[in-house]
PDB file of C-alpha atoms and ligand atoms in Angstrom:
ATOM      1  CA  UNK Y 220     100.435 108.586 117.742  1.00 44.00           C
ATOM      2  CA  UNK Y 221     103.699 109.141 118.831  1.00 43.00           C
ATOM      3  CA  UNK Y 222     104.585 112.227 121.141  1.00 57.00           C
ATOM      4  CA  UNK Y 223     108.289 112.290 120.732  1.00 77.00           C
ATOM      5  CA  UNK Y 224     110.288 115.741 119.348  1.00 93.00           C
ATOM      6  CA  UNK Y 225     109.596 116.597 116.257  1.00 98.00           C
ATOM      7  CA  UNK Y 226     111.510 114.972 113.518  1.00 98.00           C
ATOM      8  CA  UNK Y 227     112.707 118.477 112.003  1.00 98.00           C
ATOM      9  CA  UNK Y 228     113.378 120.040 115.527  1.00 98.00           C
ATOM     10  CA  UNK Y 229     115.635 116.624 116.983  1.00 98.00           C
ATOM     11  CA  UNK Y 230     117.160 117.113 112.951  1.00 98.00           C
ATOM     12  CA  UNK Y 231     118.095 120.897 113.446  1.00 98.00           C
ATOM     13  CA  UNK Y 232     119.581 120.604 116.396  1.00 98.00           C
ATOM     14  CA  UNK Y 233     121.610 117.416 115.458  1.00 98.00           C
ATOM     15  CA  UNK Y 234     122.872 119.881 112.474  1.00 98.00           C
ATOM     16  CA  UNK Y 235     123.450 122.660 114.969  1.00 98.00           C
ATOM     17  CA  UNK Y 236     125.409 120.287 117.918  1.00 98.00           C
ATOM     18  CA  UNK Y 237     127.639 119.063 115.142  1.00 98.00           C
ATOM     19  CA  UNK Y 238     127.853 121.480 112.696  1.00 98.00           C
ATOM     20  CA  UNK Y 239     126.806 119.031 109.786  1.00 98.00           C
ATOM     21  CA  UNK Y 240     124.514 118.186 107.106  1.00 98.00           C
ATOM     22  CA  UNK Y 241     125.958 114.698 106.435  1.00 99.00           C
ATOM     23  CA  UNK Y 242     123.090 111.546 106.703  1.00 99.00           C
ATOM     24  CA  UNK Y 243     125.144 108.489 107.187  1.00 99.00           C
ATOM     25  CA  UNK Y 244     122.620 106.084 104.967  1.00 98.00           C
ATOM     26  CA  UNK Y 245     123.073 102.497 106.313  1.00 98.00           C
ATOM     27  CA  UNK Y 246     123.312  99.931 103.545  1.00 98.00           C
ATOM     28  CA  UNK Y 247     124.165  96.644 104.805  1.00 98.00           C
ATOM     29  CA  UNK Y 248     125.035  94.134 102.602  1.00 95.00           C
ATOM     30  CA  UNK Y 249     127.193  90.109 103.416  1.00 93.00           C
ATOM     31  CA  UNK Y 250     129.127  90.578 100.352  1.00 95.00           C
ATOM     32  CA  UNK Y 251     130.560  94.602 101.212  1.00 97.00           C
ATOM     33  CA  UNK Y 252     130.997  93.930 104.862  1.00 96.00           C
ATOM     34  CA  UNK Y 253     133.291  90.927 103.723  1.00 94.00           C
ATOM     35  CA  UNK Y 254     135.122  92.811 100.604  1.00 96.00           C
ATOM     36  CA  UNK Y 255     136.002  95.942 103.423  1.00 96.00           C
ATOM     37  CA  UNK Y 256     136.340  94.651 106.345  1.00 94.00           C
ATOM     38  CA  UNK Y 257     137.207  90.845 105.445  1.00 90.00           C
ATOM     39  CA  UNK Y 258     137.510  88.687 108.597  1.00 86.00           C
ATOM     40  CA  UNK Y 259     136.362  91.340 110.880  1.00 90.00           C
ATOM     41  CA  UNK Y 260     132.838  90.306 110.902  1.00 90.00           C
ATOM     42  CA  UNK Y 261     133.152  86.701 109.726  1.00 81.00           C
ATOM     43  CA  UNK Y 262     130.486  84.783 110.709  1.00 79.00           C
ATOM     44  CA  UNK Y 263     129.505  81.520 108.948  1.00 73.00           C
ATOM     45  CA  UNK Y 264     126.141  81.031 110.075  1.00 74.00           C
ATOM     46  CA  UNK Y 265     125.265  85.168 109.699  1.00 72.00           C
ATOM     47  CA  UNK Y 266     124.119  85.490 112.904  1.00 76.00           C
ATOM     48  CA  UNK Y 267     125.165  89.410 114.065  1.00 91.00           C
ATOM     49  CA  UNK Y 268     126.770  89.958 111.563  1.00 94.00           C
ATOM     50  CA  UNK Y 269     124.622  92.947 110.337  1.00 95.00           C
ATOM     51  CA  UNK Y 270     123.759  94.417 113.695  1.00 95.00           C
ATOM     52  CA  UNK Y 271     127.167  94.505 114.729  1.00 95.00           C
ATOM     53  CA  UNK Y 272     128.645  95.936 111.693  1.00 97.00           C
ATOM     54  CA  UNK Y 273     125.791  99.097 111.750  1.00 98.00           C
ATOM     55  CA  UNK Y 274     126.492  99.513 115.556  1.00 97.00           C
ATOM     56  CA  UNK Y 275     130.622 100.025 114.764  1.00 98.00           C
ATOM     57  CA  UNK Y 276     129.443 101.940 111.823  1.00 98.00           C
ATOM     58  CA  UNK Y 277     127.813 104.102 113.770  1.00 98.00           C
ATOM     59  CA  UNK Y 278     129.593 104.555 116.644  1.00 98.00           C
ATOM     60  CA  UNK Y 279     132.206 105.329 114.730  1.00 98.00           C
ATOM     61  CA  UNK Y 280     130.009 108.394 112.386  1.00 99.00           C
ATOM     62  CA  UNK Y 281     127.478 109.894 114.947  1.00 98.00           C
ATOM     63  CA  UNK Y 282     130.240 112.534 116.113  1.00 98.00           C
ATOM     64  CA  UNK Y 283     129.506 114.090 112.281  1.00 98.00           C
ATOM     65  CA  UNK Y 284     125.785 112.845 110.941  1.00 99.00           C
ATOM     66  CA  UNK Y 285     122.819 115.144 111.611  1.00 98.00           C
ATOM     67  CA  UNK Y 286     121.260 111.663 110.673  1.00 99.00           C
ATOM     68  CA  UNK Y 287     121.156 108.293 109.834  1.00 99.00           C
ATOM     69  CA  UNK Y 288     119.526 106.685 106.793  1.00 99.00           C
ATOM     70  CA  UNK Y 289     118.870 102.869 106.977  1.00 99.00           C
ATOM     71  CA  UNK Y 290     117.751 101.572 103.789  1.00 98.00           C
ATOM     72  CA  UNK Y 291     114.839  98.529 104.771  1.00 98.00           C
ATOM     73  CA  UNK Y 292     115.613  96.422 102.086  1.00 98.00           C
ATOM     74  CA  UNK Y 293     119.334  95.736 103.342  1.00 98.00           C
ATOM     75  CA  UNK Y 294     117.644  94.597 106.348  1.00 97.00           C
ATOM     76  CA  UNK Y 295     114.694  92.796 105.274  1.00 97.00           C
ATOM     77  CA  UNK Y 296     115.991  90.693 102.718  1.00 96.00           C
ATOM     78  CA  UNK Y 297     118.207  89.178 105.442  1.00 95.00           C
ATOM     79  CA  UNK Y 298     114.454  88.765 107.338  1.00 95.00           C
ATOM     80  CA  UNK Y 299     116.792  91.411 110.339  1.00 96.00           C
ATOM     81  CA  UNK Y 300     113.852  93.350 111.027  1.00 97.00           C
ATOM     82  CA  UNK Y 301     114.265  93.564 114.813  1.00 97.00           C
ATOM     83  CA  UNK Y 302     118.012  94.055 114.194  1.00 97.00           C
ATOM     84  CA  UNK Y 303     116.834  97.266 112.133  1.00 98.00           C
ATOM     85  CA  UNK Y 304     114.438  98.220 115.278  1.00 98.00           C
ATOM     86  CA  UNK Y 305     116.556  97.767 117.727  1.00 97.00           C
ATOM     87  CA  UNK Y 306     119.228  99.803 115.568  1.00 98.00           C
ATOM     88  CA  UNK Y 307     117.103 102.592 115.130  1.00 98.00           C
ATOM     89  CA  UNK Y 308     116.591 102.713 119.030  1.00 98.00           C
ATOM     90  CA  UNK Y 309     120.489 102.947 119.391  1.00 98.00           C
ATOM     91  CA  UNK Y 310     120.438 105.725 117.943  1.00 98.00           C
ATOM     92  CA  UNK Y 311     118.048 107.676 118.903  1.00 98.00           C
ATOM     93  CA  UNK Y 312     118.712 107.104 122.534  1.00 97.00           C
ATOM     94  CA  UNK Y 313     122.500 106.777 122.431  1.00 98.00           C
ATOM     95  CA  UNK Y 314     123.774 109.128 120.150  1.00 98.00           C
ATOM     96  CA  UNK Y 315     120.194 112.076 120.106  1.00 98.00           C
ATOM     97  CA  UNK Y 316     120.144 111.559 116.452  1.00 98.00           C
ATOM     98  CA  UNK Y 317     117.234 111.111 114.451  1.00 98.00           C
ATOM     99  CA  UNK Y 318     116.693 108.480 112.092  1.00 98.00           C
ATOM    100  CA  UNK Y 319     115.244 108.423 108.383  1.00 99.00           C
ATOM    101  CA  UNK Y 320     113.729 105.069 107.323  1.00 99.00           C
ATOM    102  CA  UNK Y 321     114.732 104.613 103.343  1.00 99.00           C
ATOM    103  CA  UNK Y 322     111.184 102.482 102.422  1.00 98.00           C
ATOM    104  CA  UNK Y 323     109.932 104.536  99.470  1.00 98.00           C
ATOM    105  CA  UNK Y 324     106.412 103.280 100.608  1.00 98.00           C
ATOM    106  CA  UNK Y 325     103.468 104.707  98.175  1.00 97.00           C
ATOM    107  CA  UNK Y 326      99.560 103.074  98.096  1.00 98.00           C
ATOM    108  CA  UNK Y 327      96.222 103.534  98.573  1.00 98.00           C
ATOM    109  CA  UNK Y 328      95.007 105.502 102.066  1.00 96.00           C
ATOM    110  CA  UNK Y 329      94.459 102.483 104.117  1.00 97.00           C
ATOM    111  CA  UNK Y 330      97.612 100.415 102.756  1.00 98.00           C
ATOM    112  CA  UNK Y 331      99.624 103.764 103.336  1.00 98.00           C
ATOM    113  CA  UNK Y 332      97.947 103.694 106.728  1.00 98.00           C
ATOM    114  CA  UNK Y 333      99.977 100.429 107.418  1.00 98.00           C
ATOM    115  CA  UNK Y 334     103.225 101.824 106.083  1.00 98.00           C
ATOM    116  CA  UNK Y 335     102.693 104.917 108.155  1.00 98.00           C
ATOM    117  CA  UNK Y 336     102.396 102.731 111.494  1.00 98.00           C
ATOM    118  CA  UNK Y 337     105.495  99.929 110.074  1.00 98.00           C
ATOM    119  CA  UNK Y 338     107.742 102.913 109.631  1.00 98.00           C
ATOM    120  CA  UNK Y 339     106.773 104.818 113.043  1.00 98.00           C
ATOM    121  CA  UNK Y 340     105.249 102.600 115.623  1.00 98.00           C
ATOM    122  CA  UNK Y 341     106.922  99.333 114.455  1.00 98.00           C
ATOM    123  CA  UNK Y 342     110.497 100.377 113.347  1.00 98.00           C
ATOM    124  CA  UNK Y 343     110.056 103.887 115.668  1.00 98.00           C
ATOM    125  CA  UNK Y 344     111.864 106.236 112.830  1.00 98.00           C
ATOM    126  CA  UNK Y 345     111.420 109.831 113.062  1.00 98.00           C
ATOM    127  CA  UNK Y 346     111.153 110.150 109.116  1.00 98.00           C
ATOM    128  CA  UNK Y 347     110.298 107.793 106.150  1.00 99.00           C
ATOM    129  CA  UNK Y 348     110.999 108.304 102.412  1.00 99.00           C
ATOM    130  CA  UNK Y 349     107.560 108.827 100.169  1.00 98.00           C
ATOM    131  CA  UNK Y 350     106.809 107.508  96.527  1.00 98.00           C
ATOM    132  CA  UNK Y 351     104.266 110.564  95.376  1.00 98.00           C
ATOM    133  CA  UNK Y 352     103.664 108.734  91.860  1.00 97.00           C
ATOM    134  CA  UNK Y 353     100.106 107.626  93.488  1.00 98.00           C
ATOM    135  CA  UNK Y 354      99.413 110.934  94.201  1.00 97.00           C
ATOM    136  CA  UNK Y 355      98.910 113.387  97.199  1.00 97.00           C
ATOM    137  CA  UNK Y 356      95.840 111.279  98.896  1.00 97.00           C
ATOM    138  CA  UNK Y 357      98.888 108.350  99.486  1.00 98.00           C
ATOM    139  CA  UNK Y 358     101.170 111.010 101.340  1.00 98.00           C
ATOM    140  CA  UNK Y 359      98.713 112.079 104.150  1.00 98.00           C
ATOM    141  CA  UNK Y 360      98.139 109.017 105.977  1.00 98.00           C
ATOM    142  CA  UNK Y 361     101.672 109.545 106.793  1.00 98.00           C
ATOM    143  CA  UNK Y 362     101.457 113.311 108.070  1.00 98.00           C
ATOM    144  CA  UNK Y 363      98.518 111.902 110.194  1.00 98.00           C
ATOM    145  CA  UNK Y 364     101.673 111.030 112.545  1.00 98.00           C
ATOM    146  CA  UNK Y 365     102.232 114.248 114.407  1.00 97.00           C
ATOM    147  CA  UNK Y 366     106.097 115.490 114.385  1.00 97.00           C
ATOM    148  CA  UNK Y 367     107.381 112.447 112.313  1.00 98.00           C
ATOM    149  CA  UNK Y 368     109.342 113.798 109.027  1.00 98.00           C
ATOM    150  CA  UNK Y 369     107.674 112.468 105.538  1.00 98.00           C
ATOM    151  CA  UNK Y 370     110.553 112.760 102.820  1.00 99.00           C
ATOM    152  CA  UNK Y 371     109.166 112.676  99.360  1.00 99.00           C
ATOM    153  CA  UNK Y 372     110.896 111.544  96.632  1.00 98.00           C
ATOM    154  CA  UNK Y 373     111.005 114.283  93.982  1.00 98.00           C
ATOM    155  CA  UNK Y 374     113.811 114.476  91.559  1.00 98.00           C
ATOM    156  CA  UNK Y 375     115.639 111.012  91.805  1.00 98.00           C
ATOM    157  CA  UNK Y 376     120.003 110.555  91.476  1.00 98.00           C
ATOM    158  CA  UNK Y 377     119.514 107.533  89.399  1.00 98.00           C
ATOM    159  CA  UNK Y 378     120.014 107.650  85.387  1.00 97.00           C
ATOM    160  CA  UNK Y 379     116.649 106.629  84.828  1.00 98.00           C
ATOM    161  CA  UNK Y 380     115.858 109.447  86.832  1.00 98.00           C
ATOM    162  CA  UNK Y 381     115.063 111.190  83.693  1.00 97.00           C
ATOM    163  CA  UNK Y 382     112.260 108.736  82.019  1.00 98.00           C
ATOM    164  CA  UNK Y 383     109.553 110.110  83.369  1.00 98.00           C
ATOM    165  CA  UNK Y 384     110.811 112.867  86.064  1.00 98.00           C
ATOM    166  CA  UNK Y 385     111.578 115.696  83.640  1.00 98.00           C
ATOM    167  CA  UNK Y 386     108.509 114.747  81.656  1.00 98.00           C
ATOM    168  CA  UNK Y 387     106.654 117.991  81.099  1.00 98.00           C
ATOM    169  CA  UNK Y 388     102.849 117.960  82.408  1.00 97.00           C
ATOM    170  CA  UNK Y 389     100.131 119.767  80.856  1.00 95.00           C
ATOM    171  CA  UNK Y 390     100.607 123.246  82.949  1.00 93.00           C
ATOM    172  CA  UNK Y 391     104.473 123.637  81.729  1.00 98.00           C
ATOM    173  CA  UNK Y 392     106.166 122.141  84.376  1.00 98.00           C
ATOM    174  CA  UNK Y 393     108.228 119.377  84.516  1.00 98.00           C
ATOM    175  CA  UNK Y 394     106.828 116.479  86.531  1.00 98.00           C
ATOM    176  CA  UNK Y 395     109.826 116.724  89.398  1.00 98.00           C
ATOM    177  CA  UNK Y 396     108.820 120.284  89.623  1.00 98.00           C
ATOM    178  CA  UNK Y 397     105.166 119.810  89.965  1.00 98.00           C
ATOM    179  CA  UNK Y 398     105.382 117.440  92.985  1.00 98.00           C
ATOM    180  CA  UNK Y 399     108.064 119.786  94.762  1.00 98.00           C
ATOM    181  CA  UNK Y 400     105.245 122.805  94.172  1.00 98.00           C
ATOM    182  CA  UNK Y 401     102.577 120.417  95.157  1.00 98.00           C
ATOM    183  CA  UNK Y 402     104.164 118.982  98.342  1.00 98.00           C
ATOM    184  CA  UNK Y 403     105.108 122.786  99.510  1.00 98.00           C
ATOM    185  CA  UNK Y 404     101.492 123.118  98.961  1.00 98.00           C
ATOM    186  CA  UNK Y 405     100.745 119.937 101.503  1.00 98.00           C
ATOM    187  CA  UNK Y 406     103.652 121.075 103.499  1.00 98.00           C
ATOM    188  CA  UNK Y 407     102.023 124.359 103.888  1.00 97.00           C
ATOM    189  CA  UNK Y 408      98.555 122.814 104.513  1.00 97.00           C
ATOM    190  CA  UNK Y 409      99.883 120.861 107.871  1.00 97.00           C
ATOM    191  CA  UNK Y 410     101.566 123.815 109.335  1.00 96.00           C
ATOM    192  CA  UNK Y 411     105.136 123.566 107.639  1.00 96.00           C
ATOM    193  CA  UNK Y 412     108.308 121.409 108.817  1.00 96.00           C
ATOM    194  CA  UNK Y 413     106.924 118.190 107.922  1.00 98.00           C
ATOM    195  CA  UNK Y 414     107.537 117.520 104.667  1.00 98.00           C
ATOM    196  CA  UNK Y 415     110.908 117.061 102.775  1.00 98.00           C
ATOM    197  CA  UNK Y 416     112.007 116.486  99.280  1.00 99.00           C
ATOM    198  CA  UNK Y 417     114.528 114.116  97.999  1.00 99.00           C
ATOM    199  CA  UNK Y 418     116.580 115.658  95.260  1.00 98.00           C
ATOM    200  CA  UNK Y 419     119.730 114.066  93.676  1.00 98.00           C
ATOM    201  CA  UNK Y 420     123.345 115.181  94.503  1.00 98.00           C
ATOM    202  CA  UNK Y 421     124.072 113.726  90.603  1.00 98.00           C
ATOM    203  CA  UNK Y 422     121.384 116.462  89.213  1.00 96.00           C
ATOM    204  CA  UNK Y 423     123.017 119.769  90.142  1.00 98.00           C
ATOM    205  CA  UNK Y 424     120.672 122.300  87.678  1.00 98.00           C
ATOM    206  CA  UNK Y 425     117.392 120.177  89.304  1.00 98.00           C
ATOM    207  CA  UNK Y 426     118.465 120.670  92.358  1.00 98.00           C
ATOM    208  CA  UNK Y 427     118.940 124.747  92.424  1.00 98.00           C
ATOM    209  CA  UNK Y 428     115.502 124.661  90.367  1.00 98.00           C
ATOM    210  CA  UNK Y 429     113.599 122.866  93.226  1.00 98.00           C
ATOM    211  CA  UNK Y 430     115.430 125.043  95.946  1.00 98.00           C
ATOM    212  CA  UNK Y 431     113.867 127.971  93.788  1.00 98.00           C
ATOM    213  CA  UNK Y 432     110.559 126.549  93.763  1.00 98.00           C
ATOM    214  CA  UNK Y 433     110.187 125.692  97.357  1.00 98.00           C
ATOM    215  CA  UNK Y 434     112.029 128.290  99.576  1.00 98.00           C
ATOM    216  CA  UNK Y 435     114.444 127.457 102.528  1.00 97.00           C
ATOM    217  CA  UNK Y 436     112.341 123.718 102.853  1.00 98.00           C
ATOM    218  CA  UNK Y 437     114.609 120.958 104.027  1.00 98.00           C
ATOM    219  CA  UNK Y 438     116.456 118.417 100.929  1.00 98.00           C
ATOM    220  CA  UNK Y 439     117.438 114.880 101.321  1.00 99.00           C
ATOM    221  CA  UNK Y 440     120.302 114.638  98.722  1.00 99.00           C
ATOM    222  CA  UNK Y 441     121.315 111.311  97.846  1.00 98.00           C
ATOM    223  CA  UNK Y 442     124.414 110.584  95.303  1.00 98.00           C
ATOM    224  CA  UNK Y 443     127.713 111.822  96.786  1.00 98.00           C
ATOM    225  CA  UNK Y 444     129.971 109.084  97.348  1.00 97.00           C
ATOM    226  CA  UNK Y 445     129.571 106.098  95.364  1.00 98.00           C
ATOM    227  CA  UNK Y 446     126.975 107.514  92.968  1.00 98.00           C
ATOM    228  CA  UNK Y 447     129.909 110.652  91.888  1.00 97.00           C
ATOM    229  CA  UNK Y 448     128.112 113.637  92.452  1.00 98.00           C
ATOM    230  CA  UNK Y 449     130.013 116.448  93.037  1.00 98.00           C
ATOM    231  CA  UNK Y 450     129.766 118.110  96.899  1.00 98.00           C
ATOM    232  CA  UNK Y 451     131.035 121.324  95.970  1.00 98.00           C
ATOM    233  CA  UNK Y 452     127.858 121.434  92.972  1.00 98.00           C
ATOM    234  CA  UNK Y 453     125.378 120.002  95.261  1.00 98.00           C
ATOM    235  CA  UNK Y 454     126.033 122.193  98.348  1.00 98.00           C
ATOM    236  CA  UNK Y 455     126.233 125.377  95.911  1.00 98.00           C
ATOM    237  CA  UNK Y 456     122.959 124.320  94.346  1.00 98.00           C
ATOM    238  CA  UNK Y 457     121.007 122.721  97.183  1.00 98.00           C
ATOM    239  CA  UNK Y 458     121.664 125.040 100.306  1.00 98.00           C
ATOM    240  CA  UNK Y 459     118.681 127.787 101.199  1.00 98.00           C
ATOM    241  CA  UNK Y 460     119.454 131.481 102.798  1.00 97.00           C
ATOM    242  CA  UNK Y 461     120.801 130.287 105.729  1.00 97.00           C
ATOM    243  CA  UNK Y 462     123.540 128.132 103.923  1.00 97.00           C
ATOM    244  CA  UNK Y 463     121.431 124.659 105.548  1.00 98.00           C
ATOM    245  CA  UNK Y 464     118.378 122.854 104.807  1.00 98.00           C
ATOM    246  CA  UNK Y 465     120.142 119.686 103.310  1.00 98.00           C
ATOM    247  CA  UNK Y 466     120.521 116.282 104.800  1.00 98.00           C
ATOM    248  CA  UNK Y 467     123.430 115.410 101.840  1.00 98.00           C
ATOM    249  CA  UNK Y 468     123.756 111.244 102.010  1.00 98.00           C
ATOM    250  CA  UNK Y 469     126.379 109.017 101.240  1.00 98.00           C
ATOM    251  CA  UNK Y 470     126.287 105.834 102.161  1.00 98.00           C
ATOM    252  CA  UNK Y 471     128.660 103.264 100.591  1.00 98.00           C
ATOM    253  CA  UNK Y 472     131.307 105.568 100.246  1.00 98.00           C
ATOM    254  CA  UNK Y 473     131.168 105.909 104.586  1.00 98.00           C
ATOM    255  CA  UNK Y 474     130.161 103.013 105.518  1.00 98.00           C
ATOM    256  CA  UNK Y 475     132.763 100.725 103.253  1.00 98.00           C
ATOM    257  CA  UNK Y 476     135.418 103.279 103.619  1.00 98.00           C
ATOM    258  CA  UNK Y 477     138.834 101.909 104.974  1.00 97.00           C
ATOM    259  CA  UNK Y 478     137.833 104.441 108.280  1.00 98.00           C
ATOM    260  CA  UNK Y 479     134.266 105.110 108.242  1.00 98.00           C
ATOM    261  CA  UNK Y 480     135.027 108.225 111.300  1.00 98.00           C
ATOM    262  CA  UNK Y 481     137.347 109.760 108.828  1.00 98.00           C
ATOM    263  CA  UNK Y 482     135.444 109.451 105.489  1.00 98.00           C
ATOM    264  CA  UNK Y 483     132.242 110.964 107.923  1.00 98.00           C
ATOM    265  CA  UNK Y 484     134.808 114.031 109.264  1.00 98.00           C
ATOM    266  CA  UNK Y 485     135.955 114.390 105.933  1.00 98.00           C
ATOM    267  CA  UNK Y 486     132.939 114.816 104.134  1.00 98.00           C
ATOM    268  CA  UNK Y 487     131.085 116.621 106.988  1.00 98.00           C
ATOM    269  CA  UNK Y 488     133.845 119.316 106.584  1.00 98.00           C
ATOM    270  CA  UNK Y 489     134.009 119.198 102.727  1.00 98.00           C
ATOM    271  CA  UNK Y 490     130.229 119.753 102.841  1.00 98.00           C
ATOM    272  CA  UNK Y 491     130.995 122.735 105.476  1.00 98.00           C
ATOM    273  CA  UNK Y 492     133.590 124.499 103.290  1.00 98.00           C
ATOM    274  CA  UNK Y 493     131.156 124.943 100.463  1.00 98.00           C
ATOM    275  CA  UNK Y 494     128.211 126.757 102.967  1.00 96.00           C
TER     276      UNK Y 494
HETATM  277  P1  OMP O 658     125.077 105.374  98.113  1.00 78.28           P
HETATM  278  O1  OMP O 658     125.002 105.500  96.635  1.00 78.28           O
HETATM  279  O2  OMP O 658     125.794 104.125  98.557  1.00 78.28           O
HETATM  280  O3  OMP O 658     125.602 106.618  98.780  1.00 78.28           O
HETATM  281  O4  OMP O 658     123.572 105.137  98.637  1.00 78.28           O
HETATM  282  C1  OMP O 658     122.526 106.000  98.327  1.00 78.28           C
HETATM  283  C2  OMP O 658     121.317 105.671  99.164  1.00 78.28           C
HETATM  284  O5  OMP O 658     120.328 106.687  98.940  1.00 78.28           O
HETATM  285  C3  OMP O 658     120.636 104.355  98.827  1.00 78.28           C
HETATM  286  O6  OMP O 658     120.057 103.817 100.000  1.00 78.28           O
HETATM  287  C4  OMP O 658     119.560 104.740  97.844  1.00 78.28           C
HETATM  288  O7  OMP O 658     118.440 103.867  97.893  1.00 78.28           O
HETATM  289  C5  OMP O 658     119.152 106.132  98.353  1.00 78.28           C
HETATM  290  N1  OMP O 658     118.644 107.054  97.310  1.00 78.28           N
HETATM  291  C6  OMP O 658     119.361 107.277  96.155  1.00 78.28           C
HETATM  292  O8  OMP O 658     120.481 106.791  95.979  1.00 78.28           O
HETATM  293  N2  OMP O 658     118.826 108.077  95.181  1.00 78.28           N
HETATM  294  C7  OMP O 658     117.631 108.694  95.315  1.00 78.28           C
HETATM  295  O9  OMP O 658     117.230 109.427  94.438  1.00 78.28           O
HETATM  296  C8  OMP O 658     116.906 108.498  96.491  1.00 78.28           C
HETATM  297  C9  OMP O 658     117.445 107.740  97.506  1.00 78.28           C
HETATM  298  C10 OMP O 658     116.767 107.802  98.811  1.00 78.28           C
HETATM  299  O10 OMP O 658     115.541 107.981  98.823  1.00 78.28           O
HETATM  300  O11 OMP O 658     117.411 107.807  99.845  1.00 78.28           O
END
């Protein structure tokens, strides 16, 4: 097990260095890359093409993320697993940020044992998003991993967010609710700061309701940007006592942005205004 700096302790003090709660999420994708950048990254045969269009990316947005989000899918379906390794490196040793791997991974103990070590040992990321729906058994093989950051998903920014989310369980709470008690609970139960909660930027009234249930506990917010939600809502809603404890993503709308630094600045200081 790994016996790097915590994932919540590298996170804080990315926040504090650069006064920012922006995650620069790293979605990859041949047919984006070409429609912003055009001939920039040309490459018939595909071969960098990806790595060197997340390298500019970030070199261009550490200065304002507290952290970076690559998405695996974006890098396995182009089979650029080392790319997304050796990325992840990059940025933890170049640029002292820490890095959340977007894998939504949720089985069985020993299966989530195997997800645990892909997303820590293989790919190295401080953090990995969590599916609960399997339930809390599925979650632990991944807080086995001392300091590393387990983000769970708990109130999703997608329409369909709603089908079975705000579904109200037998006790009177709605499903989203119930995981975000239960996973303080678990959170609680390993000593605190391991265990975050993904909560939609596009969901403003779920997101102050899961602040209320869990305290000052740390949010990945996902939907700014490309998805519409609005920061000024989100940051009102989502931030705890001290005006923090939100990672707030966007990742098209920085990454594909004519100037990916000053989309980052932008929103880092939009974000800012409303603490
Ligand atoms: P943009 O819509 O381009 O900013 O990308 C959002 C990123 O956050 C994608 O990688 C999504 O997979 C991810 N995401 C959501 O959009 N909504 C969620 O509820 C949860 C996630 C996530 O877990 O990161």
């Amino acid at each position: 097990m790994s016996k790097q700096r915590p994932f919540f302790e590298k996170l804080r003090s990315a926040q504090e260095r650069k006064n920012s709660l922006l995650c620069v999420g790293l979605d990859p994708d041949h047919v984006s890359i070409a429609k912003a950048r055009g001939n920039e990254y040309a490459d018939p045969a595909r071969h960098n093409v990806i790595h060197r269009f997340c390298s500019d990316t970030i070199a261009a947005t550490a200065k304002y993320a507290c952290a970076f989000k690559p998405n695996a899918a974006f890098f396995s379906c182009y089979e650029k697993e080392d790319e997304l390794q050796s990325l992840i490196f990059h940025i933890q040793r170049s640029y002292s940020t820490p890095v959340i791997l977007d894998a939504k991974r949720g089985d069985i103990g020993n299966t989530a044992e195997r997800y645990a070590e892909e997303a820590f040992v293989r790919f190295g990321a401080d953090a990995v998003t969590v599916n609960p729906y399997m339930g809390c058994d599925t979650i632990e093989p991944f807080l086995k991993h001392e300091g590393k950051g387990v983000i769970v998903l708990c109130r999703t920014s997608n329409p369909g967010g709603s089908d079975f989310q705000d579904l109200v369980t037998k006790g009177g709470l709605r499903l989203y609710e119930r995981v975000a008690v239960k996973m303080a609970e678990l959170d609680e139960r390993y000593g605190g700061n391991r265990i975050a909660l993904v909560v939609g930027a596009t969901r403003p009234s779920e997101l102050a309701r899961v602040r209320e249930l869990v305290g000052d506990m740390e949010l990945l917010i996902p939907g700014i940007g490309a998805q519409g939600g609005d920061v000024e809502a989100t940051v009102k809603a989502g931030k705890n006592r001290h005006g923090a404890g939100m990672m707030i993503n966007s990742s098209r709308g920085i990454i594909y942005a004519q100037d990916p630094a000053k989309a980052a600045r932008a929103t880092r200081d939009e974000i800012n205004s409303y603490r």
